[in-house]
């Protein structure tokens, strides 16, 4: 096994640092949920999730956590997929940890829901994790995304088109979106390795004699993420060897700036609210027109998110179109800002309406 | 001359659209300064600045603007540089417009000020424009940066490491930084072509029979900007053909979000201010500690900017170090957040101090 060593890490330092990171973030969660608590580990069998599982298994007794190892068989790579599932099963068995697994036909799901294989696989994973956590009464779900994944996510979103909320990348602590766990909105998603580089994870595995499985689809440059990993990031690394660090830092600062913007948007929205009745919430149109551009945009996002009941990203063009109408002299208008959300514009007010 | 045609534009549409953009932004400026006004055009002789000058010369009478064409000879390309200067001189003469030029030794300046050739050239340009505007009593300076330049700027800053303020890119309307025009802080920098693509500018030039000069240093991939232009953007364009559009939109939304963050930072700073005396402004430390992370960072940036008298970007590591100290139980500390700015930490307060 060829391990890319990070120049500053001895392997023992690296193990200590990763254990420290995992312990710290799990302790932070105790502010939100009561310990002892059950936690679900998402384990593919690859280096990232094996490292995460190994670290949690060293820490869970002291922290008062009951781990469950879960594995979703995507069935995309035939015998290899089955061998991965069996490998994780064995790992759980050796550590006397409860094992939960399931199998999904991702190709079928992608056809049914008219989404790409990647999107279907992600949906299937989160649904499986939500169901597993609900069945087990767990309030924590741990995912093994690392700092390199974060850098790739930032670039992917940059390429596809995004605002600063997209650049905030994955959050170390978030909630399992309501869509995936409707009956348990309080399930917390934790990514304890989000600031650990892939090379440090490999060093950890070697040092702890873990022998992770290798996912052959990671090398398939057909997927945009893999092209970013194998083509784009190496090119950018030639311009700045620390490119992964600057991207993960950008995610970190963008994320805390997004919190400020969202807070300001909620405050502005509430100020503009004229009628307190939840069935007919109308905003002061003239007051909105006098807001700076950024808050105009943020209030529209906030309004859509409120009627949808979930944070919703909007296309730039749709937001600008709505702004143009609201800022215009048009007395009344109906703006279809999403296929299922419209803005009803009156001379002095406007409101958001969900189409069912 | 090979012109890359944008598929959606007829050449007449393109001329009309650019004239419309230039007229609109100049009219916006009339909110900030009195018309009639003198404006300085920065003209290199390339396609961008020739297009801008041509558009302004068609509009200035109606708008009440008195244009001056300015040209700085960077002296980096020998005879070619002199020929560029002569070309712009001729252009101004043909249009009976006042022409101001100067010559600078950029190589020498880069040695003297220990900066790269690129940075030295930029400094020299802005100093020349500020001096020209001051001498002429002009309140407007026009630069010909286009949408492709904006996309490159966003990527360059991303590569070098930045927060959302860097991703906001260049602003269509800003003020000539105090450093460049100390006696005329009110000089407005305008970039009327910032949302016009390079290909549309080329189409405009062709349609208006302009024959711009070609800057041979644009092809030199030694400069990081040119590597971004010729290597990185084409690669990203293979992932998303609309990459330039998504980057300029990101700049636009990041810019309006930065305004929200800065506004919140100023408000939070003022709330934390204990002593109104300008010589000893001390902030409430406990109040600062209770702010969300984003506002903690933004208040530190705001404090440094206030003592420096100019918006100052800070390194991520320096901000995080300062936050760690301020959030710690340390009763007193001195934090060197910049070489010339320190934070004096007391048990209950802290303040920013400029070292002269």
XYZ file of C-alpha atoms in Angstrom:
712
model
C 0.000 0.000 0.000
C 1.411 3.326 -1.039
C 0.771 5.961 1.589
C 1.221 9.640 0.837
C 2.742 10.961 4.026
C 1.997 14.449 5.153
C 5.404 15.916 5.839
C 4.568 17.328 9.245
C 2.987 14.236 10.782
C 4.583 11.354 12.552
C 2.115 8.499 12.471
C 1.599 8.552 16.247
C 0.939 12.335 16.242
C -1.551 11.750 13.509
C -3.478 9.102 15.464
C -3.522 11.342 18.534
C -4.700 14.346 16.554
C -7.531 12.442 14.888
C -8.669 10.974 18.214
C -8.589 14.483 19.663
C -10.676 15.910 16.785
C -13.275 13.130 17.039
C -13.518 13.453 20.835
C -13.874 17.254 20.656
C -16.698 17.279 18.146
C -18.600 14.498 19.925
C -18.314 16.413 23.197
C -19.719 19.495 21.435
C -22.805 17.454 20.522
C -23.553 16.862 24.186
C -24.774 20.481 24.282
C -27.612 19.479 21.945
C -28.555 15.954 23.029
C -28.446 13.978 26.247
C -25.628 11.494 26.762
C -25.531 8.486 26.977
C -26.698 8.383 23.357
C -26.839 5.901 20.516
C -24.894 6.853 17.409
C -24.995 5.408 13.913
C -21.701 5.171 12.022
C -21.949 5.186 8.218
C -19.235 2.716 7.190
C -18.473 1.879 3.558
C -15.338 -0.049 4.414
C -13.034 2.545 2.826
C -10.176 4.295 4.624
C -12.238 7.296 5.798
C -15.085 5.425 7.430
C -12.823 2.706 8.827
C -10.643 5.356 10.452
C -13.733 7.061 11.879
C -15.166 3.813 13.208
C -11.833 2.823 14.758
C -11.527 6.205 16.490
C -15.091 6.105 17.834
C -14.597 2.560 19.110
C -11.627 3.785 21.158
C -13.606 6.685 22.623
C -17.232 5.612 23.007
C -17.001 4.092 26.499
C -15.555 7.230 28.049
C -17.989 9.495 26.226
C -21.071 7.452 27.046
C -21.940 6.563 23.463
C -23.441 3.374 22.079
C -22.244 2.878 18.500
C -24.044 1.045 15.720
C -22.182 0.263 12.513
C -24.318 0.626 9.413
C -23.586 -0.233 5.804
C -25.623 0.348 2.684
C -24.863 -1.999 -0.208
C -25.293 0.145 -3.337
C -25.062 -2.950 -5.534
C -23.181 -0.962 -8.175
C -20.066 -3.126 -8.339
C -21.421 -6.703 -8.161
C -19.200 -9.073 -6.158
C -17.051 -6.199 -4.920
C -20.083 -4.555 -3.297
C -21.021 -7.795 -1.562
C -17.455 -8.256 -0.362
C -17.467 -4.710 1.066
C -20.665 -5.449 2.984
C -19.194 -8.670 4.333
C -15.972 -6.857 5.297
C -17.863 -4.253 7.349
C -19.992 -6.960 8.904
C -16.816 -8.782 9.998
C -15.320 -5.560 11.357
C -18.439 -4.926 13.477
C -18.479 -8.529 14.634
C -14.809 -8.411 15.722
C -15.557 -5.321 17.807
C -18.812 -6.749 19.175
C -20.748 -3.810 17.797
C -24.279 -4.043 16.449
C -24.343 -4.147 12.638
C -27.194 -2.935 10.432
C -27.118 -3.236 6.665
C -29.399 -2.919 3.711
C -29.225 -3.224 -0.060
C -30.540 -0.803 -2.632
C -30.769 -0.866 -6.398
C -29.275 2.553 -7.206
C -29.600 2.140 -10.967
C -33.317 1.420 -10.555
C -33.763 4.346 -8.132
C -32.004 6.735 -10.515
C -34.442 5.708 -13.269
C -37.501 5.971 -11.032
C -36.653 9.403 -9.657
C -35.089 10.769 -12.868
C -31.813 11.686 -11.178
C -28.171 10.820 -11.837
C -26.582 7.699 -10.344
C -24.639 9.936 -7.935
C -27.743 11.768 -6.710
C -29.687 8.517 -6.399
C -26.850 6.930 -4.399
C -26.739 9.934 -2.044
C -30.518 9.903 -1.547
C -30.477 6.195 -0.838
C -27.658 6.601 1.708
C -29.320 9.401 3.658
C -32.694 7.618 3.666
C -31.037 4.458 4.936
C -29.184 6.377 7.670
C -32.337 8.211 8.735
C -34.323 4.944 8.888
C -31.533 3.188 10.779
C -31.241 6.018 13.294
C -35.004 6.182 13.792
C -35.310 2.419 14.281
C -32.498 2.474 16.845
C -33.635 5.655 18.598
C -30.286 7.234 17.739
C -29.828 11.004 17.763
C -26.385 11.052 16.140
C -25.306 9.929 12.671
C -21.599 10.075 11.825
C -20.271 10.500 8.287
C -16.600 10.193 7.363
C -16.165 13.086 4.892
C -12.633 14.458 5.088
C -10.951 17.776 4.286
C -10.185 16.688 0.714
C -13.867 15.862 0.169
C -14.697 19.322 1.491
C -12.294 21.025 -0.944
C -13.821 19.017 -3.805
C -17.345 19.918 -2.717
C -16.478 23.624 -2.705
C -15.047 23.366 -6.228
C -17.945 21.261 -7.517
C -20.444 23.823 -6.296
C -18.325 26.636 -7.691
C -18.372 24.925 -11.091
C -22.093 24.221 -11.080
C -22.905 27.748 -9.943
C -23.502 28.803 -6.365
C -23.612 31.661 -3.909
C -21.779 31.813 -0.625
C -24.106 29.270 1.000
C -22.852 26.653 -1.449
C -19.234 27.600 -0.801
C -19.811 26.948 2.889
C -19.562 23.293 1.853
C -20.473 20.541 4.295
C -20.923 21.551 7.926
C -19.168 19.620 10.711
C -22.432 19.544 12.665
C -25.830 19.856 10.987
C -29.236 18.272 11.161
C -30.373 15.396 8.989
C -32.607 17.264 6.546
C -36.285 17.005 7.399
C -36.897 15.281 4.060
C -34.842 12.278 5.126
C -36.083 11.949 8.687
C -39.586 13.434 8.877
C -40.350 11.765 12.197
C -37.071 12.661 13.880
C -36.074 16.202 12.928
C -33.645 16.220 15.841
C -31.184 13.720 14.365
C -27.758 15.380 14.225
C -25.335 14.717 11.364
C -21.715 14.864 12.496
C -18.633 14.860 10.252
C -15.774 14.394 12.718
C -13.059 14.080 10.040
C -14.003 17.195 8.065
C -10.727 18.948 8.856
C -8.539 15.844 8.505
C -6.726 15.361 5.192
C -7.021 12.147 3.213
C -3.283 11.559 3.633
C -3.542 11.781 7.428
C -6.406 9.292 7.343
C -4.259 6.888 5.338
C -1.466 7.355 7.846
C -3.916 6.634 10.683
C -5.084 3.430 9.013
C -1.535 2.236 8.492
C -0.554 3.105 12.022
C -3.572 1.280 13.488
C -3.085 -1.687 11.113
C -6.452 -1.175 9.490
C -6.780 -2.638 5.997
C -9.545 -0.619 4.320
C -11.353 -1.715 1.190
C -10.743 0.253 -1.957
C -13.681 1.690 -3.919
C -12.864 1.250 -7.593
C -15.482 3.841 -8.633
C -13.306 6.520 -7.004
C -10.988 6.296 -9.991
C -13.742 6.595 -12.564
C -13.283 10.057 -14.067
C -16.754 9.821 -15.569
C -18.144 11.387 -12.416
C -17.576 15.127 -12.137
C -16.339 14.779 -8.571
C -13.632 12.437 -9.712
C -12.603 14.774 -12.519
C -12.314 17.533 -9.943
C -10.224 15.229 -7.758
C -7.940 13.894 -10.456
C -7.733 16.755 -12.981
C -8.791 20.089 -11.522
C -7.330 19.954 -8.014
C -3.909 18.745 -9.238
C -3.809 21.647 -11.745
C -4.756 24.166 -9.052
C -2.201 22.588 -6.743
C 0.486 23.575 -9.253
C -0.579 27.216 -8.766
C -0.847 26.898 -4.980
C 0.402 23.760 -3.188
C -1.878 24.636 -0.263
C -5.024 24.731 -2.418
C -6.929 22.191 -0.274
C -6.277 24.250 2.837
C -7.426 27.531 1.299
C -10.597 25.846 0.035
C -11.487 24.298 3.404
C -10.804 27.656 5.080
C -13.038 29.369 2.568
C -15.783 26.866 3.468
C -15.261 27.655 7.136
C -15.409 31.464 6.778
C -18.210 31.369 4.175
C -20.195 29.177 6.552
C -19.919 31.657 9.427
C -20.715 34.559 7.063
C -23.800 32.694 5.796
C -24.998 32.526 9.402
C -24.754 36.337 9.612
C -26.613 36.814 6.321
C -29.356 34.359 7.327
C -29.745 36.025 10.703
C -30.070 39.433 9.025
C -32.569 37.964 6.539
C -34.786 36.550 9.286
C -34.713 39.851 11.160
C -35.543 41.837 8.009
C -38.323 39.403 7.097
C -39.906 39.737 10.517
C -39.723 43.542 10.350
C -41.462 43.525 6.961
C -44.207 41.250 8.141
C -47.487 43.111 8.267
C -50.127 40.540 9.121
C -49.326 38.088 11.899
C -51.845 35.527 10.635
C -49.826 32.523 9.411
C -52.325 31.795 6.636
C -51.860 35.158 4.977
C -48.416 36.477 5.801
C -47.877 39.653 3.796
C -44.649 41.664 3.651
C -44.303 45.434 3.324
C -43.295 45.915 -0.331
C -41.991 49.490 -0.049
C -39.887 48.565 2.963
C -38.419 45.645 1.004
C -37.617 47.941 -1.955
C -35.550 50.143 0.331
C -33.336 47.278 1.525
C -29.827 46.922 0.081
C -29.614 44.390 -2.762
C -28.139 41.625 -0.605
C -30.994 41.782 1.893
C -33.576 41.949 -0.891
C -32.175 38.646 -2.174
C -31.869 37.125 1.288
C -35.466 38.004 2.227
C -36.748 36.291 -0.943
C -34.748 33.157 -0.068
C -36.044 33.338 3.490
C -39.658 33.639 2.309
C -39.338 30.629 0.002
C -37.635 28.602 2.726
C -40.444 29.411 5.166
C -43.265 28.250 2.899
C -41.266 25.177 1.850
C -40.406 24.373 5.449
C -36.762 23.761 4.521
C -33.766 25.826 3.447
C -34.090 26.147 -0.305
C -31.496 27.459 -2.717
C -32.835 29.504 -5.580
C -31.440 30.065 -9.058
C -29.785 33.456 -9.501
C -31.907 34.312 -12.556
C -35.163 33.532 -10.736
C -34.239 35.769 -7.796
C -33.218 38.632 -10.096
C -36.441 38.321 -12.077
C -38.511 38.481 -8.902
C -36.486 41.497 -7.704
C -37.061 43.285 -11.013
C -40.835 42.815 -10.722
C -41.016 43.777 -7.037
C -38.859 46.878 -7.617
C -40.899 47.885 -10.663
C -44.034 50.010 -10.790
C -46.179 46.912 -11.541
C -49.198 47.120 -9.230
C -49.901 43.407 -9.101
C -48.079 40.323 -10.337
C -47.655 36.612 -9.802
C -44.068 35.391 -9.870
C -43.395 31.656 -10.250
C -40.091 31.636 -8.361
C -40.106 27.827 -8.126
C -42.310 25.224 -9.755
C -44.212 24.922 -6.469
C -43.778 28.393 -4.923
C -45.125 31.680 -6.220
C -44.893 35.242 -4.998
C -48.149 37.203 -5.066
C -47.381 40.882 -5.547
C -49.885 43.513 -4.462
C -49.458 47.315 -4.681
C -48.216 47.650 -1.074
C -47.455 44.098 0.006
C -46.325 40.718 -1.268
C -46.482 37.201 0.047
C -45.179 33.710 -0.672
C -47.526 30.880 -1.483
C -46.855 27.197 -1.792
C -48.697 25.370 -4.573
C -49.750 21.899 -3.500
C -8.155 39.198 -36.984
C -9.957 36.157 -35.635
C -13.059 37.116 -33.683
C -14.771 34.654 -31.380
C -18.443 35.373 -31.900
C -20.910 34.929 -29.104
C -23.645 32.817 -30.626
C -26.552 34.876 -29.349
C -25.409 38.303 -30.510
C -25.812 39.998 -33.798
C -23.140 42.644 -33.999
C -25.634 45.509 -33.991
C -27.420 44.116 -30.898
C -24.072 43.877 -29.250
C -23.185 47.523 -29.912
C -26.590 48.627 -28.629
C -26.296 46.511 -25.497
C -22.851 47.816 -24.641
C -23.925 51.426 -25.205
C -26.918 50.755 -22.961
C -24.731 49.268 -20.195
C -22.276 52.157 -20.310
C -25.054 54.768 -20.306
C -26.859 53.096 -17.390
C -23.848 52.913 -15.105
C -22.769 56.492 -15.879
C -26.282 57.692 -15.082
C -26.092 55.831 -11.752
C -22.997 57.863 -10.900
C -24.972 61.076 -11.162
C -26.485 60.146 -7.783
C -23.042 60.570 -6.220
C -21.494 63.481 -8.109
C -22.758 66.555 -9.896
C -22.992 66.491 -13.690
C -21.530 67.999 -15.862
C -18.393 66.197 -14.728
C -14.935 65.457 -16.063
C -14.077 61.792 -16.464
C -10.737 60.097 -17.039
C -10.679 57.077 -19.339
C -7.849 54.595 -18.771
C -6.947 53.520 -22.304
C -4.212 50.970 -23.047
C -5.148 50.722 -26.706
C -6.398 47.135 -26.375
C -9.887 45.987 -27.360
C -11.484 46.539 -23.935
C -10.393 50.112 -23.387
C -10.894 51.089 -27.026
C -14.457 49.767 -26.899
C -15.067 51.676 -23.662
C -13.613 54.900 -25.054
C -15.615 54.586 -28.254
C -18.846 54.029 -26.298
C -18.208 56.980 -23.976
C -17.396 59.237 -26.925
C -20.811 58.440 -28.393
C -22.595 59.206 -25.132
C -20.709 61.986 -23.356
C -22.487 64.954 -24.927
C -25.943 63.769 -23.928
C -24.819 62.814 -20.434
C -22.952 66.052 -19.758
C -19.527 64.465 -19.372
C -16.152 65.817 -20.400
C -13.827 62.909 -21.230
C -10.049 62.852 -20.939
C -8.143 59.960 -22.483
C -5.201 58.850 -20.388
C -2.462 56.350 -21.135
C 0.348 55.057 -18.969
C 3.359 53.727 -20.846
C 4.631 50.811 -18.724
C 7.778 50.604 -20.828
C 7.799 46.810 -20.484
C 7.741 45.979 -24.191
C 10.137 48.502 -25.756
C 9.040 49.749 -29.183
C 5.653 48.085 -28.835
C 4.902 50.136 -25.693
C 5.838 53.351 -27.468
C 3.683 52.408 -30.443
C 0.725 51.747 -28.093
C 1.135 55.202 -26.542
C 1.285 56.803 -29.978
C -1.789 54.840 -31.091
C -3.863 56.086 -28.134
C -2.550 59.613 -28.690
C -3.736 59.434 -32.324
C -7.110 58.060 -31.275
C -7.629 60.944 -28.830
C -6.461 63.453 -31.474
C -8.896 62.087 -34.083
C -11.753 62.522 -31.623
C -10.548 65.937 -30.456
C -10.328 64.690 -26.872
C -7.698 65.827 -24.384
C -4.891 63.281 -24.021
C -2.732 62.795 -20.932
C 0.099 60.294 -20.818
C 3.026 59.380 -18.666
C 5.806 56.829 -18.622
C 6.895 54.659 -15.713
C 9.726 52.198 -15.221
C 7.797 49.240 -13.812
C 10.847 47.004 -13.490
C 12.562 49.671 -11.405
C 9.429 50.250 -9.293
C 9.076 46.518 -8.633
C 12.674 46.455 -7.339
C 12.235 49.569 -5.209
C 9.020 48.457 -3.560
C 9.881 44.744 -3.400
C 6.755 43.657 -5.245
C 6.120 41.575 -8.366
C 6.060 43.192 -11.813
C 2.280 42.706 -11.883
C 1.727 44.430 -8.534
C 4.142 47.248 -9.458
C 2.329 47.791 -12.765
C -1.029 47.955 -11.010
C 0.249 50.414 -8.392
C 1.746 52.619 -11.074
C -1.506 52.589 -13.062
C -3.712 53.577 -10.128
C -1.297 56.284 -8.974
C -1.185 57.712 -12.481
C -4.985 57.668 -12.740
C -5.384 59.322 -9.332
C -2.864 62.041 -10.220
C -4.449 62.608 -13.622
C -7.924 62.867 -12.100
C -6.737 65.230 -9.378
C -4.911 67.485 -11.842
C -7.987 67.662 -14.063
C -10.494 68.034 -11.235
C -12.183 64.825 -12.401
C -14.465 62.851 -10.099
C -14.809 59.804 -12.352
C -12.181 57.322 -13.533
C -13.264 54.611 -15.975
C -11.546 51.231 -16.260
C -12.308 48.699 -18.979
C -12.302 45.409 -17.017
C -14.722 42.948 -18.596
C -16.703 39.920 -17.404
C -13.890 37.536 -18.334
C -11.447 39.578 -16.234
C -13.929 39.346 -13.369
C -14.178 35.544 -13.655
C -10.365 35.324 -13.660
C -10.105 37.610 -10.641
C -12.516 35.419 -8.682
C -10.488 32.305 -9.527
C -7.160 33.991 -8.794
C -8.338 35.036 -5.358
C -9.806 31.583 -4.764
C -6.432 30.043 -5.585
C -4.430 32.423 -3.426
C -6.831 32.024 -0.518
C -9.692 34.337 0.289
C -12.962 34.782 2.113
C -16.188 35.979 0.593
C -14.935 39.574 0.308
C -12.298 38.394 -2.157
C -14.857 36.415 -4.135
C -16.871 39.608 -4.560
C -14.251 40.446 -7.179
C -14.095 43.916 -8.678
C -17.046 46.221 -8.039
C -18.744 48.060 -10.933
C -18.684 51.260 -8.868
C -16.174 51.847 -6.075
C -13.965 54.592 -4.766
C -10.348 55.053 -5.743
C -8.653 53.763 -2.601
C -7.520 56.528 -0.259
C -3.929 55.356 -0.702
C -3.950 56.329 -4.355
C -5.796 59.650 -4.094
C -5.219 61.038 -0.585
C -6.352 64.528 -1.549
C -9.463 63.452 -3.419
C -11.132 60.599 -1.572
C -14.290 61.212 -3.564
C -12.931 59.998 -6.901
C -15.215 57.231 -8.152
C -13.853 54.223 -10.036
C -16.313 52.913 -12.610
C -16.053 49.665 -14.572
C -18.790 49.994 -17.188
C -17.876 46.774 -19.059
C -17.767 44.488 -16.026
C -20.710 42.425 -17.215
C -19.709 42.396 -20.888
C -17.867 39.324 -22.179
C -14.559 39.606 -24.007
C -16.135 38.108 -27.111
C -18.869 40.760 -27.163
C -16.203 43.450 -26.854
C -14.386 41.991 -29.844
C -17.642 41.971 -31.772
C -18.224 45.604 -30.825
C -14.770 46.604 -32.040
C -15.272 44.815 -35.335
C -18.703 46.307 -35.814
C -17.434 49.826 -35.061
C -14.326 49.321 -37.250
C -12.000 49.821 -34.330
C -8.563 48.262 -34.748
C -7.273 47.702 -31.209
C -3.633 47.058 -30.357
C -2.728 43.615 -29.085
C -0.833 43.239 -25.796
C 1.668 40.424 -26.319
C 2.123 39.948 -22.543
C -1.450 38.618 -22.399
C -0.206 35.369 -23.895
C 2.656 34.977 -21.449
C 1.625 32.071 -19.220
C 4.348 33.098 -16.781
C 1.811 35.295 -15.026
C -0.672 33.426 -12.852
C -3.573 35.391 -14.345
C -2.635 34.178 -17.784
C -2.360 30.584 -16.601
C -5.846 30.927 -15.149
C -7.038 32.367 -18.463
C -5.392 29.847 -20.752
C -5.241 26.660 -18.642
C -7.652 26.697 -15.718
C -10.726 28.394 -17.205
C -10.677 26.222 -20.360
C -10.521 23.095 -18.162
C -13.412 24.312 -16.010
C -15.303 25.246 -19.154
C -15.229 21.556 -20.143
C -17.122 20.801 -16.896
C -19.521 23.725 -17.313
C -19.606 25.732 -20.565
C -21.181 28.610 -18.613
C -18.323 28.805 -16.102
C -17.632 32.517 -16.719
C -21.261 33.360 -16.066
C -21.462 31.403 -12.817
C -18.248 33.055 -11.594
C -19.414 36.595 -12.371
C -22.755 35.822 -10.695
C -20.926 34.518 -7.658
C -19.004 37.812 -7.535
C -22.284 39.695 -7.723
C -24.054 37.774 -4.929
C -20.925 37.562 -2.745
C -20.545 41.313 -3.095
C -24.068 42.011 -1.845
C -23.629 39.469 0.973
C -20.349 41.147 2.000
C -22.306 44.375 2.382
C -24.651 42.626 4.836
C -21.749 41.141 6.818
C -19.923 44.483 6.963
C -23.065 46.276 8.064
C -23.612 43.715 10.825
C -19.947 44.031 11.832
C -20.156 47.820 12.143
C -23.339 47.542 14.197
C -21.827 44.888 16.483
C -18.616 46.912 16.873
C -20.549 50.000 17.875
C -22.597 48.023 20.397
C -19.429 46.635 21.979
C -17.823 50.027 22.219
C -17.523 51.068 25.820
C -15.548 54.295 25.823
C -16.498 56.905 23.251
C -13.076 58.581 23.404
C -11.428 57.987 19.998
C -7.961 57.767 21.567
C -8.874 54.825 23.769
C -11.699 52.897 22.156
C -12.243 49.742 24.180
C -14.655 46.938 23.287
C -16.643 44.778 25.677
C -14.752 41.456 25.680
C -17.474 39.283 27.196
C -20.018 40.662 24.750
C -17.661 39.839 21.888
C -17.169 36.272 23.195
C -20.916 35.706 23.047
C -21.152 36.647 19.351
C -21.460 33.878 16.753
C -18.146 32.946 15.122
C -18.806 34.932 11.937
C -19.428 38.163 13.827
C -16.389 37.573 16.066
C -14.283 37.441 12.905
C -16.042 40.381 11.277
C -15.630 42.603 14.360
C -11.880 41.896 14.394
C -11.644 42.861 10.707
C -13.722 45.966 11.407
C -11.457 46.996 14.297
C -8.298 46.607 12.222
C -9.875 48.496 9.308
C -10.839 51.361 11.622
C -7.347 51.880 13.046
C -5.783 51.471 9.600
C -8.297 53.880 8.064
C -8.889 51.503 5.144
C -10.573 48.149 4.552
C -7.934 45.572 5.377
C -8.075 41.871 4.687
C -6.565 39.672 7.341
C -5.005 36.236 7.081
C -7.256 33.448 8.295
C -4.629 32.100 10.713
C -4.075 35.505 12.321
C -7.788 36.001 12.931
C -8.186 32.517 14.414
C -5.191 33.040 16.702
C -6.646 36.317 17.957
C -10.024 34.643 18.501
C -8.408 31.816 20.477
C -6.709 34.329 22.820
C -9.787 36.538 23.240
C -12.013 33.512 23.916
C -9.509 32.051 26.386
C -9.215 32.704 30.099
C -6.041 34.789 29.561
C -6.500 37.968 31.618
C -4.220 40.160 29.519
C -2.452 39.727 26.197
C -0.978 41.592 23.276
C -1.824 40.136 19.877
C 0.201 41.244 16.844
C -2.568 40.743 14.283
C -0.638 42.684 11.617
C 2.910 43.973 11.546
C 1.545 47.434 12.347
C -1.628 46.664 14.297
C -1.926 44.980 17.682
C -4.848 44.044 19.876
C -4.461 44.884 23.555
C -6.473 42.424 25.618
C -7.607 43.327 29.110
C -9.723 41.175 31.464
C -13.013 42.847 30.461
C -12.161 44.825 27.350
C -9.891 44.894 24.322
C -8.819 47.526 21.859
C -6.973 47.925 18.581
C -3.795 49.959 18.363
C -1.861 51.095 15.335
C 1.925 51.035 15.657
C 3.494 53.972 13.871
